[in-house]
C-alpha positions as CSV (number, residue, x, y, z in Angstrom):
1,M,26.8,24.6,-55.9
2,P,25.1,25.0,-52.5
3,D,21.7,23.3,-52.0
4,T,19.1,26.0,-51.7
5,S,16.2,23.7,-50.9
6,D,16.8,24.0,-47.2
7,T,16.1,27.2,-45.2
8,S,17.7,28.3,-41.9
9,A,14.4,27.6,-40.2
10,T,14.4,23.9,-41.0
11,H,18.0,22.8,-41.4
12,P,19.8,21.1,-38.5
13,L,22.5,23.7,-38.7
14,A,20.0,26.4,-37.6
15,S,20.4,25.4,-34.0
16,L,24.2,25.9,-34.2
17,L,24.6,28.9,-36.5
18,T,22.5,31.2,-34.4
19,P,22.8,35.0,-34.5
20,D,24.3,35.1,-31.1
21,F,27.0,32.5,-32.0
22,L,28.0,34.2,-35.3
23,T,28.1,37.6,-33.5
24,S,30.3,36.2,-30.8
25,I,32.7,34.7,-33.3
26,A,33.0,38.1,-35.1
27,R,33.7,40.0,-31.9
28,S,36.2,37.4,-30.7
29,H,38.5,38.3,-33.6
30,L,38.3,42.1,-33.2
31,P,39.0,44.6,-30.5
32,P,36.0,45.2,-28.2
33,D,35.7,48.9,-28.9
34,K,35.0,49.2,-32.6
35,S,35.2,53.0,-32.5
36,K,38.7,53.2,-31.2
37,H,41.7,54.0,-33.4
38,H,43.6,50.8,-32.7
39,N,47.3,50.2,-33.0
40,L,46.9,47.6,-35.7
41,S,50.3,46.0,-35.2
42,L,49.4,45.2,-31.6
43,E,45.8,44.2,-32.3
44,W,46.9,41.9,-35.1
45,I,49.0,39.9,-32.6
46,Q,46.0,39.5,-30.3
47,A,43.4,38.8,-33.0
48,G,41.6,35.5,-32.7
49,P,39.2,33.7,-30.5
50,N,40.0,33.1,-26.8
51,F,40.3,29.4,-26.8
52,D,41.3,29.5,-23.2
53,S,37.6,29.0,-22.8
54,E,36.8,25.3,-23.4
55,E,33.2,26.3,-24.0
56,T,34.2,28.6,-26.9
57,K,36.4,26.0,-28.5
58,A,33.8,23.3,-28.1
59,A,31.1,25.5,-29.8
60,W,33.4,26.2,-32.8
61,W,34.4,22.5,-33.1
62,T,30.8,21.2,-32.8
63,A,29.7,23.5,-35.6
64,L,32.7,22.5,-37.8
65,V,32.1,18.8,-37.2
66,T,28.4,19.1,-38.0
67,I,29.1,21.0,-41.2
68,S,31.7,18.4,-42.2
69,R,29.1,15.6,-42.1
70,I,27.1,17.3,-44.9
71,P,28.3,16.3,-48.4
72,L,29.3,19.3,-50.5
73,S,26.6,18.4,-53.0
74,E,24.0,18.8,-50.2
75,M,25.5,21.8,-48.5
76,P,22.8,24.4,-47.8
77,D,23.3,28.0,-48.9
78,M,25.2,29.5,-46.0
79,M,23.6,32.9,-46.7
80,S,20.3,31.4,-45.5
81,F,21.7,31.4,-41.9
82,L,22.3,35.1,-42.1
83,P,19.9,38.1,-41.7
84,P,18.7,39.7,-44.9
85,P,21.5,41.8,-46.5
86,A,19.8,45.1,-45.6
87,D,19.6,44.2,-42.0
88,P,22.1,46.1,-39.8
89,A,23.2,42.8,-38.2
90,F,24.2,41.3,-41.6
91,P,27.8,42.5,-41.9
92,E,28.8,41.3,-38.4
93,Q,27.1,37.9,-38.7
94,S,28.6,37.5,-42.2
95,L,32.0,38.1,-40.7
96,G,31.3,35.6,-38.0
97,L,30.3,32.9,-40.4
98,T,33.3,33.6,-42.6
99,L,35.6,33.3,-39.7
100,L,34.1,30.0,-38.6
101,L,34.5,28.5,-42.1
102,D,37.8,30.0,-43.1
103,Q,39.8,30.5,-39.9
104,G,38.1,27.8,-37.7
105,P,39.7,24.8,-39.5
106,R,43.0,26.6,-39.7
107,L,43.0,27.0,-35.9
108,L,41.6,23.6,-35.0
109,C,42.1,21.0,-37.7
110,R,45.5,19.4,-37.1
111,G,47.5,16.6,-38.6
112,A,45.6,14.6,-41.2
113,D,42.5,16.6,-40.3
114,G,44.2,19.5,-42.1
115,R,42.8,17.9,-45.3
116,W,39.4,19.3,-44.3
117,T,40.7,22.9,-44.1
118,D,41.1,23.5,-47.8
119,G,39.7,20.3,-49.3
120,F,36.3,20.9,-47.8
121,F,35.8,24.0,-45.7
122,G,37.6,26.1,-48.2
123,Q,34.9,25.4,-50.8
124,V,32.2,26.3,-48.4
125,S,33.7,29.5,-47.3
126,Q,34.4,30.6,-50.9
127,Q,30.8,29.9,-51.9
128,L,29.7,32.1,-49.1
129,A,32.1,34.8,-50.1
130,H,30.9,34.7,-53.7
131,S,27.3,34.9,-52.5
132,W,27.8,38.1,-50.6
133,L,30.1,39.5,-53.3
134,A,27.2,39.2,-55.7
135,L,25.1,41.6,-53.6
136,P,24.9,45.3,-54.5
137,A,28.1,47.0,-53.3
138,E,26.3,49.0,-50.6
139,Q,24.9,45.8,-49.1
140,Q,28.1,43.8,-49.0
141,P,29.4,43.1,-45.5
142,N,32.8,44.6,-46.3
143,A,31.4,48.0,-47.3
144,W,33.1,50.7,-45.4
145,K,30.0,52.9,-45.3
146,R,28.0,50.3,-43.4
147,W,30.6,50.0,-40.7
148,E,31.2,53.7,-40.6
149,E,27.5,54.3,-40.0
150,A,27.7,51.7,-37.2
151,G,30.4,53.7,-35.5
152,A,33.5,51.7,-36.5
153,S,36.9,53.3,-36.9
154,F,38.8,52.9,-40.1
155,E,41.4,50.7,-38.2
156,H,38.6,48.4,-37.0
157,W,37.3,48.1,-40.6
158,C,40.7,47.3,-41.9
159,L,40.9,44.2,-39.7
160,L,37.5,42.9,-40.5
161,H,37.9,43.7,-44.2
162,L,41.1,41.7,-44.1
163,F,39.3,38.7,-42.6
164,L,36.4,38.9,-45.1
165,S,38.9,38.8,-48.0
166,C,40.6,35.6,-46.6
167,P,38.5,33.1,-48.6
168,F,39.6,34.7,-51.8
169,V,43.3,34.8,-50.7
170,H,43.1,31.1,-49.7
171,S,41.5,30.1,-53.0
172,E,43.6,28.4,-55.7
173,R,41.6,30.0,-58.5
174,L,43.3,32.9,-60.1
175,E,40.0,34.8,-60.6
176,D,39.6,34.7,-56.8
177,Q,43.1,36.0,-56.3
178,D,42.2,38.8,-58.7
179,I,39.3,39.7,-56.4
180,A,41.7,39.6,-53.4
181,L,43.9,42.1,-55.2
182,E,41.0,44.4,-55.6
183,M,40.1,44.1,-52.0
184,T,43.6,44.9,-50.8
185,E,43.7,47.9,-53.1
186,E,40.6,49.2,-51.4
187,R,42.3,49.0,-48.0
188,R,45.5,50.5,-49.4
189,K,43.7,53.5,-51.0
190,G,41.8,54.1,-47.8
191,A,45.0,54.2,-45.8
192,E,46.7,56.4,-48.4
193,Q,43.8,58.9,-48.3
194,R,43.8,59.1,-44.5
195,S,47.5,59.3,-44.0
196,G,48.5,61.4,-47.1
197,E,51.2,58.8,-47.7
198,T,51.7,56.5,-50.7
199,D,52.2,52.8,-50.1
200,P,55.9,52.3,-50.7
201,Y,55.2,48.8,-52.1
202,R,53.6,50.5,-55.1
203,E,57.1,51.1,-56.4
204,K,57.8,47.4,-56.1
205,R,54.5,46.3,-57.6
206,S,55.9,44.2,-60.5
207,E,58.2,42.4,-58.0
208,V,55.4,41.8,-55.5
209,L,53.3,40.2,-58.2
210,S,56.0,38.1,-59.7
211,D,58.0,36.7,-56.8
212,A,56.5,33.3,-56.1
213,L,58.9,32.8,-53.2
214,A,57.9,36.0,-51.3
215,F,55.0,34.7,-49.2
216,P,57.0,32.3,-47.0
217,R,59.7,35.0,-46.7
218,V,57.3,37.7,-45.6
219,I,55.6,35.3,-43.1
220,R,58.9,34.4,-41.5
221,A,60.0,38.0,-41.3
222,G,56.8,39.0,-39.6
223,P,54.9,42.2,-39.5
224,P,56.0,45.6,-38.3
225,A,55.4,45.7,-34.6
226,G,55.6,48.1,-31.7
227,E,53.9,51.1,-30.2
228,D,55.3,53.4,-32.8
229,V,54.0,51.5,-35.9
230,T,51.6,53.8,-37.8
231,M,48.2,52.7,-39.1
232,Q,49.3,53.1,-42.7
233,E,52.6,51.2,-42.2
234,W,50.7,48.2,-40.9
235,V,48.0,48.4,-43.6
236,F,50.6,48.7,-46.4
237,W,52.4,45.7,-45.0
238,S,49.3,43.6,-44.6
239,C,48.2,44.4,-48.2
240,M,51.6,43.3,-49.5
241,L,51.3,40.1,-47.4
242,F,48.0,39.3,-49.1
243,D,49.2,40.3,-52.6
244,V,52.2,38.0,-52.6
245,H,49.8,35.0,-52.6
246,W,48.9,35.9,-56.2
247,P,52.2,35.0,-57.9
248,I,52.1,31.5,-56.4
249,I,48.7,30.8,-57.9
250,K,49.7,32.5,-61.2
251,K,52.7,30.2,-61.5
252,F,51.4,26.9,-60.2
253,G,47.6,27.1,-60.2
254,K,47.8,25.9,-56.6
255,Y,49.7,26.3,-53.3
256,P,52.5,23.6,-53.5
257,Y,52.6,23.4,-49.7
258,R,49.1,22.0,-49.7
259,N,50.0,19.0,-51.9
260,A,50.9,16.7,-49.1
261,V,47.9,17.3,-46.9
262,L,45.5,17.1,-50.0
263,G,47.2,14.0,-51.4
264,R,48.4,15.7,-54.6
265,E,51.5,14.9,-56.5
266,S,54.1,17.7,-56.7
267,T,55.7,18.5,-60.1
268,E,59.4,18.9,-60.3
269,E,59.0,22.7,-60.3
270,E,56.8,22.5,-57.2
271,V,59.3,20.2,-55.4
272,K,61.9,22.9,-56.2
273,W,59.7,25.6,-54.7
274,L,59.2,23.5,-51.5
275,E,62.9,23.0,-51.2
276,E,63.7,26.6,-51.8
277,T,61.1,27.6,-49.1
278,K,62.4,25.0,-46.7
279,H,59.1,23.1,-47.0
280,F,57.1,26.0,-45.8
281,A,53.8,25.0,-44.2
282,E,54.0,21.5,-45.7
283,A,52.4,18.6,-43.9
284,S,54.7,15.9,-42.4
285,P,55.4,12.7,-44.3
286,E,53.3,10.8,-41.7
287,V,50.3,13.0,-42.4
288,A,50.8,12.7,-46.1
289,E,50.9,9.0,-45.8
290,R,47.6,8.9,-43.9
291,V,45.9,11.2,-46.4
292,E,47.2,9.1,-49.3
293,K,45.7,6.0,-47.8
294,D,42.3,7.7,-47.4
295,I,42.3,8.9,-51.0
296,K,43.2,5.4,-52.3
297,A,40.3,4.0,-50.2
298,N,38.1,6.8,-51.6
299,R,37.3,8.0,-48.1
300,W,37.6,11.0,-45.7
301,T,38.6,10.2,-42.1
302,A,35.8,11.9,-40.2
303,L,36.5,14.7,-37.8
304,K,36.1,13.3,-34.3
305,D,33.5,14.6,-31.9
306,E,36.2,15.2,-29.2
307,V,37.4,18.8,-29.2
308,P,41.1,19.0,-30.1
309,A,43.4,19.6,-27.2
């Protein structure tokens, strides 16, 4: 549980997790014109921070390193660094903080540092996600009405809604995966209503939610791409991409490809999954060995101050 004794005004993180910083993170992952009806297949390829700027990368890394030095048992309530939920700035800054905690480690923690991604930051990002999910529906940062009133297009909302759902998709708790399914259904229904088309993956629903090998296959195949890809085509595909995480957690209770970087033993069934997926997203034996040594020594190798190359 987060430590609620600290407030944003007194905690050392306050000087890092500023409104301007969180807003800049959110905007770095989204097209600059939120009112535009984007080609989602093209925007998805370009989504993400511009790490060509060393200043941007350093700011992200400094924040992550600082957070990593706080024990989980002493972690402040991340909601305390955000505006009040009713504040118009709340949705965008919530998105920025979510991106920092969920996507930042995936972009910057390499090698044995990858243990921090889901072994540490995943817990922090999921606590934040559950905190805003507990708000009244109209105050949640993913609420379509809030973004619509702020002038955002449906396409823009689909992208940010997807990123806000990532902590649930990345969770290894089935109840979080159920929340992720509800969130993808919200995007799916929105696309169906606007296009007048039914998501073709609905006919394959039982297959989508039972094929534990689908996720690596879908990732390797890639998204629909090109100037002629419709809004609904991309939304339907992206919803399916998120939904195929569910059967992995349903079957194993975890993502087998994380076992190496988290120092976990793989069962025979998980080894078979890794072999059938050609060791999809699995850490190298060298990384696994380093993590194993740390775990046996009851330690975490600290993230270095130096920004990753």
